[in-house]
Every structure is written in structure tokens, then in C-alpha cells.
Short mmCIF file of C-alpha atoms in Angstrom, two decimals:
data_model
loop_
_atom_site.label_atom_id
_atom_site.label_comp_id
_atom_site.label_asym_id
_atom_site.label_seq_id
_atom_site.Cartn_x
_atom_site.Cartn_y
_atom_site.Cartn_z
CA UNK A 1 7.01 0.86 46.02
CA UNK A 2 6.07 -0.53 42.46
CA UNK A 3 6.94 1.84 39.40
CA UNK A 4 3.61 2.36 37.38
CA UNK A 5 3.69 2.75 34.09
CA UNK A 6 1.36 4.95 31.94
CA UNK A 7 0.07 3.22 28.53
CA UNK A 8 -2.57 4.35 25.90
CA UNK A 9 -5.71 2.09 25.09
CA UNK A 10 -4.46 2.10 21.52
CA UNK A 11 -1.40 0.32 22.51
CA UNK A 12 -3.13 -2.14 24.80
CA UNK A 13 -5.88 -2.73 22.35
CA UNK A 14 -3.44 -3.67 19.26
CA UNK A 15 -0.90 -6.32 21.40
CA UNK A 16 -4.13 -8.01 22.73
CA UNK A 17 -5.76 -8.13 19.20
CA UNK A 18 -2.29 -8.59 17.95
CA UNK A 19 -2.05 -11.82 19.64
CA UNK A 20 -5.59 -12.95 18.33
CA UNK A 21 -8.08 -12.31 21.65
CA UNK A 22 -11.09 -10.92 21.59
CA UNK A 23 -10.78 -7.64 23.48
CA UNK A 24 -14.12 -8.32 25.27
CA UNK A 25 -12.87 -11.53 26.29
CA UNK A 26 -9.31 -10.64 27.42
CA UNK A 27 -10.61 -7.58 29.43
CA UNK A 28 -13.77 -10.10 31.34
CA UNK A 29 -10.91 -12.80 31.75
CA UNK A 30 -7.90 -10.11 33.29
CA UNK A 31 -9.49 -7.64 35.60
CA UNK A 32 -6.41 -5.97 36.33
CA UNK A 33 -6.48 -5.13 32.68
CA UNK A 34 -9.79 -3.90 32.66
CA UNK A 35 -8.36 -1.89 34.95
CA UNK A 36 -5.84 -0.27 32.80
CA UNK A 37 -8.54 0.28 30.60
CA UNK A 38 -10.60 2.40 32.54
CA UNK A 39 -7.78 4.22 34.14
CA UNK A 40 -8.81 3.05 37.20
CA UNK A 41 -5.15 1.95 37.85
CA UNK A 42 -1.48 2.18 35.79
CA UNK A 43 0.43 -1.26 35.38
CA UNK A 44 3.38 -1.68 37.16
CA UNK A 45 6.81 -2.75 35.29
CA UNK A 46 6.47 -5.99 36.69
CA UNK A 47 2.58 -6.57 35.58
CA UNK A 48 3.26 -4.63 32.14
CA UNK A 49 6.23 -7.82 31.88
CA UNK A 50 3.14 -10.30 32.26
CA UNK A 51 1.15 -8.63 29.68
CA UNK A 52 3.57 -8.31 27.07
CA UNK A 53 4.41 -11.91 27.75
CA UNK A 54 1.12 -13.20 27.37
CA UNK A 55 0.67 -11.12 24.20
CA UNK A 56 3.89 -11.54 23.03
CA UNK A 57 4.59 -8.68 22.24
CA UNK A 58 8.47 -6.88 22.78
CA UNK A 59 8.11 -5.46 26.43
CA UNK A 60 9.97 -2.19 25.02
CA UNK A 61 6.86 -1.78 22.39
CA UNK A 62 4.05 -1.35 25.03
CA UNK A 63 6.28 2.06 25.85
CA UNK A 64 5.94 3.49 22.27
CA UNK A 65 2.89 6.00 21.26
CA UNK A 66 2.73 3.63 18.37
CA UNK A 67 3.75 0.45 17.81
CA UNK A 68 5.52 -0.23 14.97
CA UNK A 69 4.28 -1.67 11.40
CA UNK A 70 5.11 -5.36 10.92
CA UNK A 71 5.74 -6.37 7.78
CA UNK A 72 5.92 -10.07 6.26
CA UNK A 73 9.53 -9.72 4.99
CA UNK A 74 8.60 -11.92 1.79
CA UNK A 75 5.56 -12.61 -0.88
CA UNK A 76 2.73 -14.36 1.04
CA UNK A 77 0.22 -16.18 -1.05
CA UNK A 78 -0.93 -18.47 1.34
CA UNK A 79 -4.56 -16.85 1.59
CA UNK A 80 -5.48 -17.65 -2.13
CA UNK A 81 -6.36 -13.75 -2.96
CA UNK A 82 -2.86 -12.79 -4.27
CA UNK A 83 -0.33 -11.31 -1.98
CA UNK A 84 -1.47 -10.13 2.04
CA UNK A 85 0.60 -8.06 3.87
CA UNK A 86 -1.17 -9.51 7.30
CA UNK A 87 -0.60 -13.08 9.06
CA UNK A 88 -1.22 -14.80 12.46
CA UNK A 89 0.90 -13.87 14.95
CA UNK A 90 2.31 -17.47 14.84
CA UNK A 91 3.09 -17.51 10.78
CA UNK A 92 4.66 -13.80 11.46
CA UNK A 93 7.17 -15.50 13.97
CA UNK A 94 7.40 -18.33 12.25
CA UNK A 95 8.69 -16.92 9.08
CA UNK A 96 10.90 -14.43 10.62
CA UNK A 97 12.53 -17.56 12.86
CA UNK A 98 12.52 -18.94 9.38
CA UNK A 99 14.40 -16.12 7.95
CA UNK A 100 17.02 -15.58 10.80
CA UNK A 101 18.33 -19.13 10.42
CA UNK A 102 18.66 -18.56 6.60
CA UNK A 103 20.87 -15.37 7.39
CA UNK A 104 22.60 -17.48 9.86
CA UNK A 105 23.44 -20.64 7.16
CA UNK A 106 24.57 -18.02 4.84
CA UNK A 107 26.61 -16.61 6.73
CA UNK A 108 28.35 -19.89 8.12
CA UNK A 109 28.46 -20.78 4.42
CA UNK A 110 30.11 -17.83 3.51
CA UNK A 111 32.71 -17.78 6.48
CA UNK A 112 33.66 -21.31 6.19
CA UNK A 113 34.42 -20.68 2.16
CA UNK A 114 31.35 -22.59 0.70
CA UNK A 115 31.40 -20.95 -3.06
CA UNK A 116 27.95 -19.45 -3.45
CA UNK A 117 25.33 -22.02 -5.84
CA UNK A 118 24.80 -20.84 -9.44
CA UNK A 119 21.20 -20.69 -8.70
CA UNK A 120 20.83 -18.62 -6.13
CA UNK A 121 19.43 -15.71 -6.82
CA UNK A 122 18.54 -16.44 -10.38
CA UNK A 123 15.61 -15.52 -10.90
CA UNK A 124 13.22 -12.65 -8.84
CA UNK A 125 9.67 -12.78 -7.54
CA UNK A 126 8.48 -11.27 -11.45
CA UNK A 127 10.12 -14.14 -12.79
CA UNK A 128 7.87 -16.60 -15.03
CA UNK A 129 7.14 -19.60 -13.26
CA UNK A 130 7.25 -21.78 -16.07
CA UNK A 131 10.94 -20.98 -16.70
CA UNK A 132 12.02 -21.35 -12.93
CA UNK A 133 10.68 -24.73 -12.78
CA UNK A 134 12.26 -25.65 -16.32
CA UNK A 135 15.47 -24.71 -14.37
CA UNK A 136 14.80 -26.59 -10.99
CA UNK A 137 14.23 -29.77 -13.40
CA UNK A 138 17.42 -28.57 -15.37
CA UNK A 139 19.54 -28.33 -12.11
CA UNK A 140 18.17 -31.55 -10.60
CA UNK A 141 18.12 -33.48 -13.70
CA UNK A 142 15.03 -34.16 -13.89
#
């Protein structure tokens, strides 16, 4: 027999609007979820697998009473009203694919004695602009 799995509304609510459906939508278009919903019937491991993977969403987070806070790990002015701490689900893994192959080319850098570059970590995000660019065209000689 099939382990069910108990999981709040919350939960199931935020990975579906996490991964940009329409809640309506998502529960007319996956009865079994509707389901869930209702409490009509509990997911199994196997069909809470499915789920997560179509929301993708960490399996282990549907099993939390909350799911955690994700944060964009650097300033994000993309939406032209200053800084936004929220982003599509595809930016979000987008930048944080981003950022793990940075760490990773660091840390090959590092290991295989590359000598860390003068302008690295010059200047922080308060930094005027107009003097980080004077010292892009500085270091590129331009």
C-alpha cells in the first residue's frame, strides 16, 4: 500500500503560485489535486514527487509547515522601480545557477594558484557609478 502524505493548502497554494499558475487553473486542469484540496484524499509519496516536479519546487519543502523565504542573493533592478526582492521562478534559478558557477570558478581559480585581480572587489553596491566606470575604462584602457 501507497504512503499518503498529509500537506496544508498553504503549502500547496504557494509551490503552484510559486511556479506562476493560476490556482483556479491548476486545480480544473489536475483533479487529483483538487483533491488534495478538499481533503477528499492525501497524496501519496510518489504523486507528491509529480507535484513538486511540475512546480519545481524541492520535494523535501512540500513537508515543511512553511516554506522557506527565497531571497534574490544580489541587487535586482531589472523591474525599473529600484531594487525587488521578488522574480520569476525562472530568473530566481537562473541567477542562483548563475551564482553557483561563479563560486565554482573561484574556487578552481583559487586552487589552481590564479592570484586574485586587483579589481575585484573594489568597489560595493553604494559605490558611485561614475567612478566604477572611470575604473572599468582605466583597467581596460579605454
Amino acid at each position: 500500500m501507497a504512503t499518503r502524505v498529509e500537506i496544508s493548502n498553504d503549502i500547496l497554494t504557494h509551490a503552484i503560485e510559486r511556479a506562476g499558475f493560476v490556482i483556479d487553473e491548476f486545480r480544473r486542469n489536475n483533479p487529483i489535486v483538487e483533491k488534495w484540496f478538499t481533503g477528499e484524499k492525501q497524496p501519496t509519496v510518489k504523486q507528491l514527487e509529480g507535484f513538486a516536479k511540475k512546480v519545481r519546487i524541492p520535494f523535501g519543502y512540500l513537508l515543511l509547515n512553511e516554506l522557506p523565504k527565497e531571497k534574490v542573493p544580489i541587487p535586482f533592478f531589472r523591474t525599473g522601480k529600484g531594487i525587488t526582492e521578488t522574480v520569476s521562478l525562472n530568473v530566481y534559478d537562473t541567477i542562483l545557477l548563475l551564482k553557483r558557477r561563479q563560486n565554482w570558478l573561484a574556487d578552481y581559480l583559487y586552487d589552481t594558484g590564479f592570484d586574485k585581480l586587483p579589481f575585484i572587489e573594489k568597489f560595493d553596491e553604494n559605490a558611485d557609478y561614475y567612478e566604477i566606470v572611470k575604473d572599468i575604462r582605466k583597467t581596460l584602457k579605454l
